[in-house]
XYZ file of C-alpha atoms in Angstrom:
776
model
C 15.684 130.076 -31.407
C 18.688 127.876 -31.654
C 20.872 130.978 -31.669
C 19.798 131.712 -28.087
C 21.916 130.295 -25.332
C 19.122 128.466 -23.453
C 15.487 127.847 -24.502
C 13.004 127.908 -21.670
C 10.154 125.422 -21.826
C 6.996 125.492 -19.667
C 6.149 123.517 -16.533
C 3.442 121.019 -15.646
C -0.032 121.354 -17.140
C -1.688 118.714 -14.902
C -0.406 120.353 -11.706
C -1.806 123.765 -12.745
C -5.147 122.344 -13.881
C -5.553 120.434 -10.638
C -5.103 123.674 -8.690
C -7.558 125.539 -10.831
C -10.499 123.769 -12.629
C -9.911 120.065 -13.031
C -12.707 118.050 -11.347
C -12.282 114.576 -9.894
C -12.358 111.947 -12.749
C -12.290 114.603 -15.471
C -9.949 114.226 -18.462
C -7.567 117.228 -18.555
C -7.729 117.400 -22.378
C -11.539 117.901 -22.386
C -11.051 121.245 -20.642
C -9.774 122.644 -23.921
C -13.410 122.650 -24.987
C -15.416 122.768 -21.787
C -13.273 125.377 -19.925
C -10.828 126.907 -22.406
C -10.190 129.968 -20.217
C -8.508 127.896 -17.534
C -6.191 126.350 -20.130
C -5.390 129.750 -21.708
C -4.643 131.232 -18.312
C -2.032 128.489 -17.603
C -0.371 129.024 -20.988
C -0.295 132.747 -20.359
C 1.257 132.381 -16.903
C 4.055 130.247 -18.400
C 4.673 132.682 -21.214
C 4.764 135.606 -18.772
C 7.287 133.663 -16.675
C 9.664 133.284 -19.603
C 8.607 130.146 -21.460
C 9.569 130.322 -25.115
C 7.999 127.006 -26.094
C 4.692 125.951 -24.589
C 3.233 122.416 -24.752
C -0.461 122.145 -25.659
C -2.902 120.473 -23.272
C -3.013 117.251 -25.341
C -0.904 114.754 -23.392
C -3.676 112.113 -23.609
C -5.413 113.279 -26.766
C -5.386 109.952 -28.568
C -8.271 107.780 -29.616
C -7.692 105.245 -26.888
C -7.667 107.685 -23.992
C -10.484 109.874 -25.460
C -12.781 106.879 -25.840
C -16.200 107.687 -24.353
C -15.133 111.306 -23.763
C -17.682 112.634 -26.259
C -14.952 114.356 -28.278
C -12.812 113.320 -31.254
C -9.053 113.643 -31.485
C -9.378 116.428 -34.025
C -11.802 118.443 -31.854
C -9.517 118.260 -28.809
C -6.308 119.062 -30.711
C -7.806 121.933 -32.688
C -9.245 123.457 -29.519
C -5.971 122.982 -27.589
C -3.856 124.630 -30.315
C -6.282 127.518 -30.533
C -6.057 128.017 -26.812
C -2.270 128.195 -26.983
C -2.284 130.516 -30.000
C -4.757 132.933 -28.403
C -2.253 133.892 -25.620
C 1.015 133.456 -27.503
C 3.518 136.212 -28.115
C 5.283 136.804 -31.431
C 8.278 134.660 -30.453
C 6.351 131.936 -28.655
C 6.490 128.467 -30.272
C 3.697 125.959 -29.824
C 4.501 122.258 -29.433
C 1.825 119.578 -29.743
C 2.260 117.481 -26.654
C 1.952 113.728 -27.304
C 2.088 111.302 -24.376
C 2.039 107.470 -24.277
C -0.951 105.741 -25.797
C -1.706 103.990 -22.516
C -1.448 100.380 -23.759
C 1.559 98.116 -24.109
C 2.876 97.393 -27.550
C 3.641 93.907 -28.777
C 5.390 91.757 -27.641
C 4.778 93.056 -24.097
C 1.147 93.787 -24.804
C -1.480 93.386 -27.535
C -1.210 96.769 -29.301
C 0.548 96.225 -32.640
C 3.270 98.594 -33.904
C 1.129 99.443 -36.838
C -1.865 100.445 -34.739
C 0.365 102.546 -32.483
C 1.769 104.241 -35.570
C -1.785 104.931 -36.795
C -2.859 106.382 -33.463
C 0.072 108.722 -33.423
C -0.453 109.689 -37.076
C -3.992 110.777 -36.370
C -2.638 113.159 -33.730
C 0.133 114.435 -35.968
C -2.168 115.118 -38.911
C -4.498 117.052 -36.670
C -1.478 118.967 -35.226
C -0.306 119.956 -38.686
C -3.762 121.127 -39.747
C -4.154 123.187 -36.600
C -0.862 124.997 -37.168
C 1.516 123.863 -34.463
C 5.204 124.729 -34.709
C 6.622 121.368 -33.598
C 5.828 118.048 -31.828
C 6.900 116.802 -28.411
C 6.710 113.123 -27.607
C 7.172 112.952 -23.853
C 6.996 110.700 -20.715
C 7.740 107.619 -22.828
C 8.947 104.356 -21.279
C 8.814 101.942 -24.253
C 11.422 102.516 -27.008
C 9.232 100.678 -29.516
C 6.419 103.211 -28.814
C 8.933 106.029 -29.213
C 9.905 104.646 -32.625
C 6.207 104.425 -33.700
C 5.724 108.061 -32.648
C 8.806 109.415 -34.359
C 7.977 107.662 -37.627
C 4.382 108.920 -37.453
C 5.658 112.504 -37.088
C 8.432 112.250 -39.700
C 6.183 110.553 -42.313
C 3.266 112.919 -41.816
C 4.927 116.322 -41.267
C 8.125 118.226 -41.843
C 8.029 119.882 -38.398
C 10.679 119.543 -35.634
C 10.456 116.593 -33.331
C 11.349 116.665 -29.576
C 11.418 113.355 -27.704
C 11.845 112.699 -23.991
C 11.618 109.453 -21.996
C 11.172 108.914 -18.297
C 13.990 107.093 -16.510
C 14.550 105.529 -13.062
C 17.643 106.051 -11.027
C 19.291 102.958 -12.586
C 19.298 104.786 -15.984
C 16.629 102.535 -17.384
C 12.965 103.107 -18.095
C 10.120 101.107 -16.624
C 10.416 98.617 -19.514
C 14.246 98.354 -19.154
C 15.254 100.636 -21.996
C 18.748 102.068 -21.344
C 19.613 105.746 -21.808
C 22.185 104.712 -24.389
C 19.693 102.764 -26.463
C 17.225 105.686 -26.384
C 19.789 108.228 -27.492
C 21.267 106.108 -30.270
C 17.911 104.970 -31.666
C 16.090 108.311 -31.492
C 19.058 110.233 -33.007
C 19.237 107.698 -35.797
C 15.525 108.247 -36.551
C 16.128 111.922 -37.057
C 14.787 113.744 -34.025
C 15.707 117.369 -33.524
C 16.183 117.399 -29.737
C 16.237 114.634 -27.144
C 16.199 114.191 -23.411
C 14.400 113.309 -20.126
C 11.205 114.368 -18.412
C 9.119 113.301 -15.434
C 9.658 110.402 -12.979
C 12.661 112.083 -11.222
C 13.747 115.435 -9.866
C 16.749 117.369 -11.245
C 19.181 115.906 -8.761
C 18.420 112.359 -9.824
C 18.279 113.258 -13.525
C 21.750 114.880 -13.449
C 23.859 111.675 -13.879
C 21.467 110.308 -16.586
C 21.519 113.383 -18.708
C 25.283 113.631 -18.252
C 25.559 110.195 -19.850
C 23.299 111.311 -22.649
C 25.517 114.350 -23.199
C 28.425 112.030 -23.916
C 26.603 110.195 -26.635
C 25.043 112.830 -28.951
C 25.564 116.306 -30.248
C 21.845 116.803 -30.573
C 20.323 119.590 -28.398
C 19.287 118.099 -25.022
C 16.043 118.522 -23.120
C 15.231 118.218 -19.416
C 11.807 118.747 -17.823
C 12.313 117.545 -14.283
C 9.753 116.890 -11.552
C 9.632 118.999 -8.381
C 9.487 115.707 -6.562
C 6.507 113.421 -5.747
C 3.413 114.801 -4.030
C 2.414 113.934 -0.500
C -1.182 113.725 0.826
C -1.325 117.518 0.891
C 0.027 117.962 -2.662
C 3.297 119.321 -1.263
C 6.430 118.634 -3.291
C 9.995 117.871 -2.268
C 11.626 120.755 -4.026
C 10.711 124.423 -3.710
C 11.287 126.900 -6.559
C 14.747 128.019 -5.446
C 16.135 124.531 -4.879
C 14.647 123.342 -8.157
C 16.266 126.175 -10.094
C 19.661 125.647 -8.453
C 19.618 121.932 -9.344
C 18.457 122.657 -12.864
C 21.371 125.015 -13.258
C 23.735 122.062 -12.728
C 22.021 120.344 -15.598
C 22.271 123.476 -17.763
C 26.038 123.539 -17.126
C 26.349 120.200 -18.982
C 25.258 121.928 -22.178
C 21.600 121.127 -21.966
C 19.694 123.659 -24.113
C 16.034 123.112 -23.433
C 14.965 123.323 -19.791
C 11.567 123.321 -18.118
C 9.483 121.518 -15.444
C 7.188 118.517 -15.154
C 5.034 117.174 -12.313
C 4.778 119.543 -9.344
C 6.124 122.591 -11.120
C 4.158 125.732 -12.033
C 4.852 129.201 -13.424
C 6.726 130.163 -10.222
C 9.261 127.375 -10.920
C 9.746 128.534 -14.474
C 10.194 132.153 -13.496
C 12.859 131.179 -10.906
C 14.577 128.923 -13.457
C 14.622 131.786 -15.982
C 16.446 133.986 -13.493
C 18.931 131.246 -12.626
C 19.712 130.544 -16.305
C 20.355 134.222 -16.837
C 23.504 133.977 -14.772
C 24.867 130.980 -16.702
C 26.754 130.816 -20.026
C 25.641 128.125 -22.420
C 28.392 125.543 -23.104
C 28.697 123.925 -26.535
C 29.328 120.154 -26.287
C 31.860 118.161 -28.278
C 31.170 114.476 -28.591
C 33.559 111.737 -29.752
C 31.603 109.850 -32.398
C 31.581 106.070 -31.928
C 30.103 103.082 -33.717
C 27.103 101.979 -31.705
C 24.165 99.593 -32.151
C 21.569 98.402 -29.715
C 18.338 96.676 -28.819
C 16.017 98.433 -26.455
C 17.666 96.938 -23.344
C 21.281 96.345 -24.506
C 23.715 98.804 -25.946
C 26.826 97.776 -27.863
C 29.775 100.020 -28.634
C 31.809 98.487 -31.482
C 35.226 99.263 -30.085
C 37.572 96.295 -30.546
C 36.730 92.895 -31.898
C 33.038 92.082 -32.214
C 31.460 88.673 -32.997
C 28.329 88.289 -35.161
C 26.611 84.966 -34.943
C 25.993 83.465 -38.427
C 23.654 80.562 -37.832
C 20.187 82.120 -38.346
C 20.381 81.264 -42.000
C 18.445 78.400 -43.616
C 21.167 77.582 -46.155
C 22.149 73.910 -45.497
C 19.871 73.658 -42.427
C 16.773 71.540 -43.149
C 15.352 72.127 -39.661
C 15.291 75.898 -40.275
C 14.020 75.550 -43.792
C 11.069 73.400 -42.652
C 10.300 75.762 -39.758
C 10.332 78.825 -42.040
C 8.056 77.127 -44.587
C 5.597 76.374 -41.726
C 5.842 79.876 -40.289
C 7.348 78.531 -37.059
C 9.880 80.843 -35.468
C 10.686 78.789 -32.326
C 13.772 77.056 -33.919
C 14.991 80.541 -34.931
C 14.611 81.786 -31.406
C 16.486 78.729 -30.069
C 19.301 79.344 -32.507
C 19.409 82.967 -31.491
C 19.570 82.113 -27.772
C 22.241 79.445 -28.216
C 24.545 81.853 -30.155
C 24.051 84.543 -27.573
C 24.985 82.153 -24.813
C 28.027 81.084 -26.836
C 29.325 84.612 -26.855
C 27.926 86.344 -29.924
C 27.749 90.123 -29.553
C 25.348 90.524 -32.496
C 23.178 88.093 -34.402
C 22.757 87.991 -38.208
C 19.164 87.204 -39.247
C 18.758 85.762 -42.729
C 15.530 83.877 -43.455
C 15.760 83.776 -47.278
C 14.693 80.448 -48.789
C 12.566 79.498 -51.864
C 8.739 79.631 -51.204
C 9.191 81.262 -47.779
C 7.264 84.485 -47.105
C 10.497 86.328 -46.497
C 8.901 89.685 -45.729
C 6.437 88.251 -43.231
C 8.932 85.873 -41.657
C 11.594 88.559 -41.239
C 9.192 90.672 -39.180
C 7.913 87.644 -37.223
C 11.474 86.461 -36.501
C 12.706 89.836 -35.335
C 9.756 90.350 -32.965
C 10.042 86.775 -31.577
C 13.878 87.097 -30.982
C 13.526 90.498 -29.353
C 10.752 89.294 -27.058
C 13.246 86.976 -25.275
C 16.690 88.241 -26.078
C 18.478 91.608 -25.694
C 21.363 90.893 -28.155
C 21.355 93.420 -31.025
C 20.493 92.102 -34.530
C 21.792 92.375 -38.046
C 19.141 92.314 -40.786
C 20.488 90.210 -43.670
C 18.759 90.214 -47.059
C 19.134 91.208 -50.715
C 15.402 91.910 -50.961
C 14.707 95.621 -50.366
C 11.197 94.932 -49.061
C 12.544 92.506 -46.566
C 15.181 95.015 -45.405
C 12.577 97.776 -44.831
C 10.199 95.428 -43.042
C 13.017 94.320 -40.765
C 14.101 97.920 -40.096
C 10.575 98.983 -39.255
C 9.940 96.028 -37.007
C 13.274 96.219 -35.121
C 13.279 97.832 -31.675
C 16.572 99.674 -31.436
C 19.429 100.363 -33.909
C 20.446 97.414 -36.059
C 22.977 96.720 -38.809
C 21.784 96.198 -42.362
C 23.590 93.434 -44.274
C 24.086 94.745 -46.903
C 24.619 97.296 -49.670
C 27.177 97.001 -52.475
C 28.807 99.133 -55.077
C 26.150 98.675 -57.715
C 24.256 101.869 -58.449
C 20.887 100.143 -57.981
C 21.854 98.830 -54.572
C 23.224 102.181 -53.443
C 20.073 103.925 -54.546
C 17.693 101.523 -52.883
C 19.412 100.513 -49.643
C 21.192 103.630 -48.371
C 18.060 105.803 -48.093
C 16.438 103.159 -45.941
C 19.522 102.975 -43.700
C 19.411 106.730 -43.336
C 15.601 106.870 -42.648
C 15.666 104.169 -39.928
C 18.972 105.206 -38.418
C 20.798 101.896 -38.835
C 24.391 100.940 -39.511
C 25.249 99.283 -42.780
C 27.655 96.719 -44.195
C 29.087 97.582 -47.643
C 30.173 94.697 -49.810
C 33.226 95.440 -51.983
C 31.616 94.264 -55.240
C 29.903 96.177 -58.055
C 28.502 95.546 -61.557
C 31.865 94.151 -62.667
C 31.870 91.614 -59.870
C 34.413 91.190 -57.055
C 37.785 92.781 -57.802
C 40.711 90.428 -57.526
C 43.015 93.089 -55.940
C 42.852 94.886 -52.579
C 43.009 98.264 -54.350
C 40.103 97.311 -56.594
C 38.035 96.528 -53.458
C 39.168 99.696 -51.770
C 37.891 101.734 -54.686
C 34.417 100.266 -54.273
C 34.540 100.786 -50.494
C 35.331 104.453 -51.061
C 32.383 104.818 -53.473
C 30.040 103.240 -50.902
C 31.376 105.537 -48.188
C 31.014 108.734 -50.266
C 27.456 107.877 -51.317
C 26.483 107.078 -47.737
C 28.014 110.292 -46.406
C 26.302 112.286 -49.130
C 22.856 111.329 -47.847
C 23.708 111.877 -44.194
C 24.784 108.462 -42.941
C 27.552 108.943 -40.392
C 30.952 107.557 -41.053
C 30.961 105.521 -37.870
C 27.861 103.654 -39.173
C 29.597 102.352 -42.271
C 31.292 98.950 -42.078
C 33.146 97.453 -45.082
C 32.980 93.754 -45.926
C 36.319 93.019 -47.480
C 34.925 89.624 -48.733
C 36.381 86.309 -47.760
C 36.143 83.969 -50.738
C 36.893 80.256 -50.540
C 40.566 79.400 -51.052
C 39.532 76.127 -52.726
C 38.948 78.144 -55.920
C 41.458 81.021 -55.314
C 44.521 80.328 -53.258
C 45.205 84.080 -52.857
C 41.752 85.005 -51.601
C 42.746 85.005 -47.936
C 45.726 87.296 -48.565
C 43.576 89.617 -50.754
C 40.925 90.085 -47.996
C 43.580 90.597 -45.317
C 45.312 93.281 -47.402
C 42.002 94.896 -48.170
C 41.257 95.215 -44.382
C 44.530 97.117 -43.898
C 43.855 99.448 -46.813
C 40.249 100.245 -45.735
C 41.377 101.101 -42.215
C 44.376 103.123 -43.272
C 42.970 105.026 -46.201
C 39.273 105.401 -45.313
C 39.282 105.061 -41.487
C 36.279 102.703 -41.616
C 35.549 99.612 -39.555
C 35.779 96.247 -41.393
C 33.841 92.985 -41.392
C 34.351 89.492 -42.779
C 32.212 86.365 -43.073
C 34.850 83.978 -41.802
C 33.308 80.637 -42.752
C 33.329 81.466 -46.469
C 37.089 81.010 -46.586
C 36.922 77.241 -46.054
C 33.948 76.281 -48.152
C 34.468 72.964 -49.940
C 37.505 71.997 -47.861
C 38.099 69.440 -45.074
C 38.794 70.493 -41.480
C 36.933 73.765 -41.910
C 37.139 74.718 -38.196
C 40.943 74.689 -38.271
C 41.047 76.871 -41.393
C 38.456 79.289 -40.076
C 40.184 79.729 -36.668
C 43.596 80.407 -38.206
C 42.148 82.814 -40.813
C 40.267 84.747 -38.172
C 43.456 85.215 -36.118
C 45.235 86.660 -39.137
C 42.266 88.932 -39.852
C 42.205 90.234 -36.276
C 45.929 90.980 -36.437
C 45.234 92.982 -39.617
C 42.713 95.074 -37.734
C 39.411 93.259 -38.405
C 36.605 94.822 -36.293
C 33.590 92.542 -36.866
C 33.535 88.858 -37.819
C 30.517 86.864 -38.866
C 31.292 83.445 -37.311
C 29.950 80.146 -36.067
C 29.996 80.721 -32.318
C 29.364 77.034 -31.828
C 32.870 76.139 -33.067
C 34.915 75.203 -29.958
C 38.221 75.593 -31.793
C 37.368 79.048 -33.094
C 35.968 80.332 -29.812
C 38.916 78.935 -27.855
C 41.328 80.601 -30.334
C 39.611 83.975 -29.668
C 40.099 83.468 -25.960
C 43.738 82.651 -26.519
C 44.135 85.717 -28.748
C 42.671 87.903 -26.030
C 44.940 86.292 -23.423
C 48.058 86.935 -25.486
C 47.053 90.635 -25.687
C 46.848 90.807 -21.906
C 43.050 90.639 -21.626
C 40.733 88.249 -19.643
C 43.574 86.325 -17.990
C 41.395 85.290 -14.994
C 38.588 84.142 -17.243
C 40.972 82.010 -19.355
C 42.341 80.299 -16.237
C 38.874 79.697 -14.837
C 37.652 78.255 -18.070
C 40.529 75.834 -18.820
C 42.475 75.075 -15.544
C 40.260 72.250 -14.310
C 39.641 70.731 -17.810
C 35.919 71.287 -17.587
C 33.996 70.091 -20.694
C 33.077 72.987 -22.890
C 29.351 73.517 -22.803
C 29.389 73.853 -26.576
C 30.371 70.175 -26.764
C 27.278 68.930 -24.857
C 24.208 67.918 -26.769
C 21.735 70.748 -26.455
C 18.421 69.730 -24.814
C 15.501 72.050 -24.106
C 14.231 71.844 -20.542
C 10.990 73.162 -19.232
C 12.812 76.024 -17.495
C 14.693 76.905 -20.685
C 11.484 76.822 -22.763
C 9.550 79.033 -20.336
C 12.415 81.451 -19.858
C 12.854 81.888 -23.523
C 9.246 81.938 -24.635
C 9.276 78.613 -26.547
C 5.613 77.808 -26.474
C 5.598 74.700 -28.687
C 8.376 73.184 -26.540
C 6.373 73.904 -23.381
C 3.398 71.972 -24.772
C 5.585 68.996 -25.696
C 7.480 68.913 -22.382
C 4.281 69.350 -20.260
C 2.622 66.491 -22.195
C 5.665 64.242 -21.599
C 5.815 65.129 -17.887
C 2.158 64.447 -17.467
C 2.681 60.786 -18.390
C 4.673 60.160 -15.206
C 3.878 63.062 -12.843
C 0.678 64.284 -11.216
C -0.533 67.655 -12.644
C -0.426 69.375 -9.255
C 3.159 68.185 -8.712
C 4.141 69.651 -12.090
C 2.557 72.947 -11.083
C 3.945 73.155 -7.592
C 7.337 71.521 -8.038
C 8.239 72.680 -11.520
C 6.168 75.656 -12.895
C 5.939 77.752 -9.704
C 9.690 77.398 -8.860
C 10.537 78.365 -12.452
C 8.359 81.500 -12.242
C 9.978 82.346 -8.848
C 13.418 82.154 -10.404
C 12.349 84.372 -13.372
C 10.840 86.850 -10.922
C 14.071 86.941 -8.988
C 16.053 87.540 -12.198
C 13.704 90.407 -13.088
C 14.064 91.964 -9.595
C 17.833 91.764 -9.861
C 17.822 93.462 -13.275
C 19.147 90.410 -15.170
C 16.053 90.320 -17.392
C 13.590 93.087 -18.134
C 9.857 93.595 -18.680
C 9.573 92.159 -22.198
C 11.245 88.896 -21.115
C 9.243 88.728 -17.883
C 5.941 89.037 -19.783
C 6.959 86.615 -22.476
C 7.972 84.059 -19.889
C 4.694 84.511 -17.948
C 2.566 84.081 -21.121
C 4.512 80.938 -22.045
C 4.113 79.468 -18.587
C 0.357 80.155 -18.863
C 0.198 77.594 -21.637
C 1.576 74.995 -19.287
C -0.877 75.921 -16.592
C -3.824 75.705 -19.041
C -2.862 72.239 -20.172
C -2.606 70.979 -16.584
C -5.895 72.661 -15.548
C -7.657 70.787 -18.325
C -6.266 67.462 -17.148
C -7.414 68.319 -13.651
C -10.898 69.220 -14.910
C -10.455 72.868 -13.880
C -11.623 75.690 -16.098
C -9.872 79.057 -16.238
C -12.129 80.419 -13.445
C -11.993 77.505 -11.110
C -9.580 75.994 -8.609
C -7.792 79.232 -7.928
C -5.617 80.058 -4.919
C -7.640 83.158 -4.240
C -9.779 85.925 -5.863
C -8.220 89.337 -6.460
C -9.715 92.536 -7.903
C -7.483 94.777 -9.934
C -8.473 98.294 -11.103
C -7.051 101.560 -12.218
C -8.711 104.277 -10.125
C -11.306 106.687 -11.335
C -10.047 109.391 -13.688
C -6.858 107.470 -14.651
C -6.864 105.942 -18.169
C -3.438 104.174 -17.817
C -3.507 100.473 -17.152
C -0.107 99.179 -18.247
C 1.021 98.286 -14.733
C -2.304 96.722 -13.849
C -2.228 94.517 -16.981
C 1.269 93.261 -16.200
C 0.181 92.418 -12.653
C -2.747 90.453 -14.056
C -0.566 88.287 -16.288
C 1.855 87.432 -13.525
C -0.774 86.777 -10.822
C -2.804 84.496 -13.098
C 0.271 82.442 -13.773
C 0.617 81.839 -10.044
C -2.908 80.458 -9.902
C -4.888 83.457 -8.636
C -8.267 84.281 -10.059
C -8.235 87.906 -11.307
C -11.251 90.147 -11.680
C -9.940 92.969 -13.918
C -12.314 95.893 -13.642
C -10.313 97.904 -16.147
C -9.266 101.560 -16.078
C -11.028 104.720 -14.892
C -13.084 102.588 -12.470
C -15.462 104.422 -10.162
C -15.317 103.953 -6.397
C -18.843 102.581 -6.403
C -17.986 99.863 -8.924
C -14.980 98.706 -6.943
C -16.870 98.635 -3.681
C -19.884 96.805 -5.246
C -17.680 94.083 -6.773
C -15.675 93.644 -3.577
C -18.872 92.911 -1.656
C -20.493 90.749 -4.314
C -17.406 88.577 -4.984
C -16.375 88.201 -1.320
C -12.933 89.617 -2.153
C -9.948 89.364 0.258
C -7.381 91.374 -1.761
C -7.726 94.381 -4.076
C -4.943 95.943 -6.179
C -5.319 99.621 -7.159
C -3.200 101.439 -9.745
C -2.616 105.123 -10.539
C -0.152 106.792 -12.901
C -1.421 110.381 -12.840
C -0.762 112.700 -9.892
C -4.207 114.103 -10.436
C -5.846 110.785 -9.562
C -4.007 110.049 -6.305
C -6.784 111.682 -4.342
C -9.219 109.227 -5.973
C -7.052 106.386 -4.873
C -7.224 107.695 -1.309
C -11.002 108.024 -1.490
C -11.374 104.471 -2.928
C -9.351 103.032 -0.071
C -11.472 104.941 2.431
C -14.695 103.533 0.864
C -13.292 99.972 0.951
C -12.273 100.329 4.571
C -15.737 101.607 5.398
C -17.190 98.183 4.504
C -15.745 96.916 7.799
C -14.707 93.600 6.274
C -11.311 91.955 6.079
C -10.159 93.265 2.692
C -6.475 94.046 2.193
C -5.395 96.691 -0.331
C -2.240 96.852 -2.337
C -1.376 99.866 -4.439
C 1.138 100.632 -7.207
C 1.986 103.172 -9.866
C 4.799 105.441 -10.938
C 3.560 108.452 -8.899
C 3.336 106.482 -5.639
C 5.815 106.130 -2.837
C 5.785 103.714 0.102
C 5.338 106.572 2.524
C 2.378 107.977 0.606
C 0.767 104.533 0.394
C 0.796 104.423 4.214
C -0.709 107.857 4.492
C -3.707 106.955 2.343
C -4.330 103.730 4.240
C -3.097 101.025 1.855
C -1.956 97.831 3.392
C 0.810 97.034 0.909
C 2.994 99.113 -1.464
C 3.994 97.403 -4.693
C 7.538 98.481 -5.689
C 7.620 96.156 -8.705
C 5.736 93.382 -10.482
C 7.031 90.568 -8.237
C 5.656 92.331 -5.202
C 2.110 91.420 -6.325
C 2.915 87.744 -5.926
C 4.586 88.235 -2.509
C 1.465 90.066 -1.215
C -0.930 87.446 -2.643
C 1.080 84.643 -1.078
C 0.922 86.350 2.267
C -2.878 86.809 2.057
C -3.717 83.452 0.503
C -1.215 81.037 2.161
C 0.013 78.622 -0.545
């Protein structure tokens, strides 16, 4: 199929089912068994309209969403695949459709990465047994969930993997994942095709997929919406306009094209005709060195700083914390280095008697819950490296491999499997060569072994090894000359641990700063440094200034002789602790404040303003969903302490009672759960009725609890009608109850049409509405 110019996918399954046989509140996947003819007819229509790959009716066929359905995952998947097979043509390929699990993964939610992996694995194994041709992970918004899904497929099958995420116009997903982070991470994990589906129409997707086309040579996928439905299930784009806009996407070199919400077989037929008049364009991509977290993408092009201080060597406070299993000091050190200017952070938690495997995972998850800065996994223990790689959300660097055969054999396959970059140390079984050419020879061996197993050249960084000049006066010259050779002869990027050069000598900062400048002049790309060194950091600024960069920043920083913030003694404030998820510090600070301030004053004058500022930062795109949730959970600890001192239990003394529910037929509750966390932090009493909640249950609870505000959520277009009916039933009570609605498929105009009082455009809107209803 790859020899064809374009590959035509199918359109929406839910839209077609809603028009034919799907009843209110019914799970679409169950129709594979209860009404297989309707599913087969939809597949047939798509095949007849030109679809070469059809997606099975299994979007929500996981154990979480099928709970209480009366059917197992195996039963649904086997029936779905059989339905697709029964109408397929000889050249039709069947892809097992796998959607989001429907619950947030840690650290945003409570679902562990391991459980998510297990859920996906169950679907994959069933798909393999039923005879599918490939797998399609689609409509994803959380990169961590994408990683769990890809690993589940790769480790339980040898079939092709397609992955698409849903983006907003700002080129980020609902959780803040960037298009760059998605492409870099998923490509590294070994997917076969990658792209975008749902959320937006083709016009809005065009600039996002264009950016993706600049980052990867993998085949690209686009399954765009026909727009959002109005009250009459009419969509913004007709078949002709949809096809014309999709043709613009095809002209970027996108290979796999189809439709999502609002499209049907007529859209695919029109798209097929439109693509027939277009010649497929092969894409050429300039390969670059790139690493990322889920929410921050870093292209290593020019000098890059790696913070060195997450390392217990010589640091008793970190040693004690690691022995106790306490990651807060590690998180603080990570935040400080990021604020000081580190582009990447090295994470080394090796120390005698420390559970290095467990603490590596715990540290990575904790750091990534509050910080977007990409990480470097530093260990000589292969189990620790793999644990870190599996736990990391994004594409990290592994520090390190070396020229020893055992190291190359163990480390490089893990780097390849998890799609990381790797640092190669220029040492082997004979030790560290004394000459630049000796080190170059080891670097070349590392490069050849890495390339042989499929690691890309741009993902290999060579550590030319800075050894202390107190024992070898020529060591600085040797490493500098090695940098030049590696770059000239091998074309690889280079790295040095700068602080090693001055070990055992006085005035280390002066030595380190001067050595770094010489290394940069020689072409050094990445430096592992102490970003808390004022002399070193100021020297880097001066170096940039002399190269004609950052002139205005240099003047602003030094013209008025402001004290450098790195000189000030670091003190953790309540705002800092909450913002960065430091729970133990919140307990300590709240206890201290309670000795001199009234509990309600702390709540109203400290905690609430801090949450307001965090909400504003989220709304402005400065922080993203993981950080927002972590901050809210950390603030909750402070609220709980103060409630106890006031003699208030978790259900008392609230500012107002609010019902939250996902409407009948919808099994997605991520947005509702986030709203609950945030609203509870502001002191509101939340009655969470869960997901797939009947109209009768919502109405009964509203009357019984004397509710003034109800929040309704829907993610599926097929359940919007249920939201309208729920609002109608609540309004029929003829009592003063206000209704706020939210969900990815909603628009402000549609919310007005169905009678909602408030439309929630984001998480912070919940609080604004609650404040209006229950005046603070």
